[in-house]
Short mmCIF file of C-alpha atoms in Angstrom, two decimals:
data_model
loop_
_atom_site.label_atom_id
_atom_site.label_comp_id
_atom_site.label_asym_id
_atom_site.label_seq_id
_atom_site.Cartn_x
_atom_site.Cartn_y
_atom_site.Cartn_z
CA UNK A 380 -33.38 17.88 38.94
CA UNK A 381 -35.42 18.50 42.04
CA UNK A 382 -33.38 19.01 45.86
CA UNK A 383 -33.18 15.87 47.60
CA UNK A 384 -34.69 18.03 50.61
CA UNK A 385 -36.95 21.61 50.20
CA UNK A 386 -37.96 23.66 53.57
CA UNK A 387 -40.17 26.39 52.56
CA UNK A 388 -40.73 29.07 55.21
CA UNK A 389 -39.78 26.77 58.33
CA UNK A 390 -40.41 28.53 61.82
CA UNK A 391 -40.88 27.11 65.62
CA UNK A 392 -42.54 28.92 68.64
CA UNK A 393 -43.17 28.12 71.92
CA UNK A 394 -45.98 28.88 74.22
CA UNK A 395 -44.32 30.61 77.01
CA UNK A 396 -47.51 30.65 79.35
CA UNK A 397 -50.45 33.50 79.25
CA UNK A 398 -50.50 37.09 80.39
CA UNK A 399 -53.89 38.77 80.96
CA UNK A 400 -55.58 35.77 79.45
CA UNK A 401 -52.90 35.85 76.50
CA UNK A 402 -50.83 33.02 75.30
CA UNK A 403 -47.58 34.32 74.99
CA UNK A 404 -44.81 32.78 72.61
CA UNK A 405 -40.89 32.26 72.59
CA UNK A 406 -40.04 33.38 68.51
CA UNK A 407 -37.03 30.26 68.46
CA UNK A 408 -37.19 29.83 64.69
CA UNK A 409 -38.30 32.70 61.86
CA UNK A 410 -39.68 31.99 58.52
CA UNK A 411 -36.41 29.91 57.02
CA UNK A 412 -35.88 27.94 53.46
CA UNK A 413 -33.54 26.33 52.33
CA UNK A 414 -32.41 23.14 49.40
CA UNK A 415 -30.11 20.15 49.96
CA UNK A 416 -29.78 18.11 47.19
CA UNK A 417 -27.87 14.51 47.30
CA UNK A 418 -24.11 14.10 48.08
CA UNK A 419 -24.16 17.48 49.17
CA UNK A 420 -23.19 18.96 52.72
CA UNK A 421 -25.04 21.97 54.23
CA UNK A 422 -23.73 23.61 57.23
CA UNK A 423 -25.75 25.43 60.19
CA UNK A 424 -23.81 27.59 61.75
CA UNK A 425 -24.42 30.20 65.01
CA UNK A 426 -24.34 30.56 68.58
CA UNK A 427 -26.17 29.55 71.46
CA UNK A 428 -30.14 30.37 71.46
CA UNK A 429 -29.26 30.59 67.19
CA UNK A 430 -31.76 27.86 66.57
CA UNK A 431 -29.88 25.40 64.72
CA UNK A 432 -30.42 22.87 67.58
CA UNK A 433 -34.56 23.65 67.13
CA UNK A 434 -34.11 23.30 63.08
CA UNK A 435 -32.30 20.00 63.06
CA UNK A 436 -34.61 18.36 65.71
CA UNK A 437 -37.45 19.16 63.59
CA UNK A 438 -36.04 17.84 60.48
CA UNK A 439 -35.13 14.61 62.34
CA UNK A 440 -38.90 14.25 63.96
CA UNK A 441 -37.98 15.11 67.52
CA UNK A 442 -39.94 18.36 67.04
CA UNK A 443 -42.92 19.53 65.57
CA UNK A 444 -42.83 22.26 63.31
CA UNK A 445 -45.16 25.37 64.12
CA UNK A 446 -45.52 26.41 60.11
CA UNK A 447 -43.96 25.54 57.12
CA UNK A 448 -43.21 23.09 54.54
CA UNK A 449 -40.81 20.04 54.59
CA UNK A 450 -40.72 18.55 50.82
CA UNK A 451 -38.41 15.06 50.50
CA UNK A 452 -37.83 13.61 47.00
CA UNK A 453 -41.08 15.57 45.81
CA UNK A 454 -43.01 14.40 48.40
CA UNK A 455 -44.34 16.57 52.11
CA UNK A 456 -42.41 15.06 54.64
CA UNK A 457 -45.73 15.16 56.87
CA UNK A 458 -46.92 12.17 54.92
CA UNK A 459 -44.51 9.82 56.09
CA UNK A 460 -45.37 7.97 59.59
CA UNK A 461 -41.85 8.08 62.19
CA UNK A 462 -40.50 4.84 61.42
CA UNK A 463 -40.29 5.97 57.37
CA UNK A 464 -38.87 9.06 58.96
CA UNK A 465 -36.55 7.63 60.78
CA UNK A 466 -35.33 5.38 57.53
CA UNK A 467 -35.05 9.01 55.58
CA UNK A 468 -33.07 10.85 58.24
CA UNK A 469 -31.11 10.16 61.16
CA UNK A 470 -28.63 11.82 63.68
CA UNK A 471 -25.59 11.30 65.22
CA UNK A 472 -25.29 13.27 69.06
CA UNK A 473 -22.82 15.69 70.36
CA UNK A 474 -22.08 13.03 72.74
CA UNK A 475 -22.10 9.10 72.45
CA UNK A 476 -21.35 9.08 76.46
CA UNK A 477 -24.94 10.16 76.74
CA UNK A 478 -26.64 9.32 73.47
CA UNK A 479 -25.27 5.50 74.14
CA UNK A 480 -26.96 3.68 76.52
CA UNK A 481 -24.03 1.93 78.99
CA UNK A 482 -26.58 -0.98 79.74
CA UNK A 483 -27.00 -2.63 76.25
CA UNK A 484 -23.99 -4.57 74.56
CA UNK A 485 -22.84 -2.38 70.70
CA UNK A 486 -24.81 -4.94 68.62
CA UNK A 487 -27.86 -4.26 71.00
CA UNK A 488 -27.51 -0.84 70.56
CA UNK A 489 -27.37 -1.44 66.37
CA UNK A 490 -29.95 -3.32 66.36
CA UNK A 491 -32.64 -1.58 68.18
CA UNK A 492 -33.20 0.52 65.23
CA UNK A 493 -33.67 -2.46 62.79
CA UNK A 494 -35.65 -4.44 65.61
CA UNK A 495 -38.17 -1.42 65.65
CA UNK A 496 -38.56 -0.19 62.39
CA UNK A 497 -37.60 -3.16 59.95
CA UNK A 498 -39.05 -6.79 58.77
CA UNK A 499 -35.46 -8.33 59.03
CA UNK A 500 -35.10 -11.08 61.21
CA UNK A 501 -32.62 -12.10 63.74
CA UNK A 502 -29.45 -13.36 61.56
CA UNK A 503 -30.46 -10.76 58.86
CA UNK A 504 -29.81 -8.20 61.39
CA UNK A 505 -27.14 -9.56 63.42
CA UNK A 506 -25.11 -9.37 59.64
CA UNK A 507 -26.49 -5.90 58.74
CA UNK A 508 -24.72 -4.97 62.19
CA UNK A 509 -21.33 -6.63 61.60
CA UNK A 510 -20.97 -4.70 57.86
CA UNK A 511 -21.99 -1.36 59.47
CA UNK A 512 -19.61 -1.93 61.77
CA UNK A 513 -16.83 -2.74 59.30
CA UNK A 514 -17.86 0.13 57.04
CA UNK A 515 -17.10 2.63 60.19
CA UNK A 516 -13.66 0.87 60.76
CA UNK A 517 -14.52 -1.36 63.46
CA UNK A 518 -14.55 -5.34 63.62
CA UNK A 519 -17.69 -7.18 63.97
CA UNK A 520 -15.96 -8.96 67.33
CA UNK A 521 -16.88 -4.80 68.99
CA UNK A 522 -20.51 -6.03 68.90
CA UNK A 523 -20.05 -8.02 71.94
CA UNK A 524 -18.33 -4.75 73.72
CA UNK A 525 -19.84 -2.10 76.09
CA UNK A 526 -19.50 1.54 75.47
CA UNK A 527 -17.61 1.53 78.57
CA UNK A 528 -15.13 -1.09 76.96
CA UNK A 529 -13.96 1.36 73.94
CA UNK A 530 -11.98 5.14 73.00
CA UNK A 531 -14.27 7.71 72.91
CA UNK A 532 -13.06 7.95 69.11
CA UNK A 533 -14.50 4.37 68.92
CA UNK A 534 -17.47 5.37 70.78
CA UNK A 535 -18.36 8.09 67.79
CA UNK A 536 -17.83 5.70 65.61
CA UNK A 537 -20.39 3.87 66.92
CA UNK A 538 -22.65 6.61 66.98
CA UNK A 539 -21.86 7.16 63.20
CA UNK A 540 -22.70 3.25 62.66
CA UNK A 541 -26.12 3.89 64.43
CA UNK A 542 -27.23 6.85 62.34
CA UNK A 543 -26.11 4.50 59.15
CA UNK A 544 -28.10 1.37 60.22
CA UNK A 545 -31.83 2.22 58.46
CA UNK A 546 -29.35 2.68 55.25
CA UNK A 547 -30.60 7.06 55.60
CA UNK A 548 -30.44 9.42 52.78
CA UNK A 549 -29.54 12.47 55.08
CA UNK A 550 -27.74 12.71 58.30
CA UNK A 551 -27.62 15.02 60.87
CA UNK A 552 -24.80 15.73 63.04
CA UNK A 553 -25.54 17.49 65.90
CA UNK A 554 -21.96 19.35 67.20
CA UNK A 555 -20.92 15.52 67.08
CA UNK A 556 -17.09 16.62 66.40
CA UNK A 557 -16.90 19.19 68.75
CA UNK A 558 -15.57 17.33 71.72
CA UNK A 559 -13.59 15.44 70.06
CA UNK A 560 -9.40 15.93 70.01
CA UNK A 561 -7.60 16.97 67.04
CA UNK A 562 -6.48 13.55 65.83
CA UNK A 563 -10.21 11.98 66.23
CA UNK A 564 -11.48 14.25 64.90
CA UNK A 565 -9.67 14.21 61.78
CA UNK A 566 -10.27 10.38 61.80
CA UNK A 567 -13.83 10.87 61.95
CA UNK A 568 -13.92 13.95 59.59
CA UNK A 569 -12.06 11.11 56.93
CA UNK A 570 -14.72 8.68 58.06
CA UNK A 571 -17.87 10.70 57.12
CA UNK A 572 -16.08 11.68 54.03
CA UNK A 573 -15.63 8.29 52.84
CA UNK A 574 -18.90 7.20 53.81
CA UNK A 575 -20.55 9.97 51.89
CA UNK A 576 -18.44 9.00 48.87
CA UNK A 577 -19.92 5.36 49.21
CA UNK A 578 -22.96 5.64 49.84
CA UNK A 579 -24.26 9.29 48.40
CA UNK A 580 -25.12 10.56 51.65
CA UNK A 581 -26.43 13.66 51.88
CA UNK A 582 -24.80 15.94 55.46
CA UNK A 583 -26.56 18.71 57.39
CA UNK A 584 -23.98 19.55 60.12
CA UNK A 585 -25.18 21.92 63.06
CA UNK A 586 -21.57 23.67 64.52
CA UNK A 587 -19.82 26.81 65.71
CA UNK A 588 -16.70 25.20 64.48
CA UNK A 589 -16.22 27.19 61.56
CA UNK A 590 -12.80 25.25 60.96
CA UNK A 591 -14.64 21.78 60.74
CA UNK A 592 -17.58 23.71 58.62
CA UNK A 593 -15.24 24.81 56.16
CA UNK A 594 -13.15 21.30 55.04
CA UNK A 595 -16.51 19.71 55.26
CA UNK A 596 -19.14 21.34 53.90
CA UNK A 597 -20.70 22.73 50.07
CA UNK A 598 -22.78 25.66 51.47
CA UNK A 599 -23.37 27.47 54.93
CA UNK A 600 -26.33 28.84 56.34
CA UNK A 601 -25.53 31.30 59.08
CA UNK A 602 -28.15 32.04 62.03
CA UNK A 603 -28.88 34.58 64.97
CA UNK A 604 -31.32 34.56 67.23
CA UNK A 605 -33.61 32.30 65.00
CA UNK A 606 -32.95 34.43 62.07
CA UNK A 607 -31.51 33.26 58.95
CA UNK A 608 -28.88 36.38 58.53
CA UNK A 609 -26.49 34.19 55.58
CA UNK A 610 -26.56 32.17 53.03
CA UNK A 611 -23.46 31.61 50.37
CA UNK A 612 -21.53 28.38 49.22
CA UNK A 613 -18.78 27.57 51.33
CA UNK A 614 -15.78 29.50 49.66
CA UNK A 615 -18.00 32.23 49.05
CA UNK A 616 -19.03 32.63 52.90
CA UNK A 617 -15.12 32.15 54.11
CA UNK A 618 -13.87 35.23 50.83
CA UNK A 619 -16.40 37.60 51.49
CA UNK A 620 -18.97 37.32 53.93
CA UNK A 621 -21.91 39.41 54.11
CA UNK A 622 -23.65 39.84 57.12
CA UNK A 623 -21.66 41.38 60.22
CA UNK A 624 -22.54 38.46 62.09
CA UNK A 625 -20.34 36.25 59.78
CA UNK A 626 -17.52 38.54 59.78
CA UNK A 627 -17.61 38.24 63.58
CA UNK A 628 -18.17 34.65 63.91
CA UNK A 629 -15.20 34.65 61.16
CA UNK A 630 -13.19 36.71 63.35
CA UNK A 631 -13.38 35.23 65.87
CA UNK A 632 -12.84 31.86 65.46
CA UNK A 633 -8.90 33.57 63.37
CA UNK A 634 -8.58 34.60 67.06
CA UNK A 635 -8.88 31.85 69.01
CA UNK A 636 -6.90 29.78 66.49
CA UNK A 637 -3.77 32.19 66.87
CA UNK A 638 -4.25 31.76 70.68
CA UNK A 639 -3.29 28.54 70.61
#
């Protein structure tokens, strides 16, 4: 059976401005491929300046691609327009404080996606809001609230009914558990769980939280400096990693556990 998603040879640069009459580029992304096939989760893990920020904003859209091939259900990815895109793949933010605009009501913010990029009408998406919102363990009466109004778990929640509302095949999540507190986390952690139970949805998660990487996902890909050092399932990677880089990153994070 063929991967829900195929990137073949994926890389991103960046024209950094001209030198003797020279364009000069910023390398953020190297030749990178990878499979994700439905129900699974796939993990991107790596520092700051890795470029798993710069991969997952090009598989959501937000970024052109500078070569390489993005293949969805057999088909290039380049041949849908943004609003199919957007119906294929979504993200949820590091941070709904930002990624949530204070100004619109919750059930504004739900249904700008539908309002943009579906034929529903009015009361067909006012009811597609209220069962999103009771599928993320909220009550359709947090429609009429403000971001301002609810927890910050609440307010991921939110975020995770958002990324849910074009019914997606794949989401994203962009660090979106890192600020979180233990117990929310967990809660959320459940939450995605369920949901991908559900509804068969396919995870990329972008972290350097190798302890949230390892109870959620199938397989990790590890990257430095735009380089794809590691590739292994999940138990494989966390046994008997590889690539120094891994055994560091794995280190490290043993470390900082202890020190709490």
């Amino acid at each position: 059976m063929a991967p829900l998603l195929k990137v073949s040879n994926l890389s991103k640069q960046y024209c950094t401005g001209f030198k003797w009459f020279k364009r000069q580029y910023y390398q953020a992304l190297n030749p990178i491929s990878f499979e994700l096939d439905k129900g699974e989760t796939l993990a991107i893990v790596g520092e700051v300046g890795s470029g798993k920020s710069t991969l997952a904003r090009i598989l959501v859209g937000a970024e052109r691609r500078s070569n390489g091939e993005i293949i969805f259900e057999d088909e290039s990815l380049e041949t849908k327009n943004l609003k199919q895109r957007c119906r294929l793949i979504r993200m949820i933010f590091q941070d709904p404080n930002t990624s949530l605009n204070p100004k619109l009501s919750i059930g504004d913010l739900l249904d700008e996606p539908l309002r943009f990029n579906s034929s529903l009408n009015k009361t067909e998406r006012r009811k597609q809001v209220y069962d999103t919102l009771r599928k993320v363990g909220l009550l359709p009466e947090h429609a009429e609230f403000y971001p301002h109004m609810i927890s910050e778990g609440q307010k991921q929640r939110v975020a995770v009914a958002r990324a849910l509302m074009l019914n997606p095949k794949i989401i994203i999540a962009d660090e979106a558990l890192t600020a979180l507190d233990l117990s929310v986390r967990s809660q959320i952690i459940n939450l995605l769980l369920k949901l991908q139970k559900e509804l068969g949805l396919s995870y990329i998660f972008v972290s350097h939280n190798l302890s949230i990487i390892k109870h959620m996902s199938d397989k990790v890909m590890v990257l430095k400096d735009g380089n794809l050092v590691e590739k292994a399932t999940t138990e494989q990677l966390f046994t008997n990693p590889q690539h120094e880089y891994t055994k560091k990153l794995i280190v490290e994070q043993s470390q900082r556990l202890q020190s709490r």
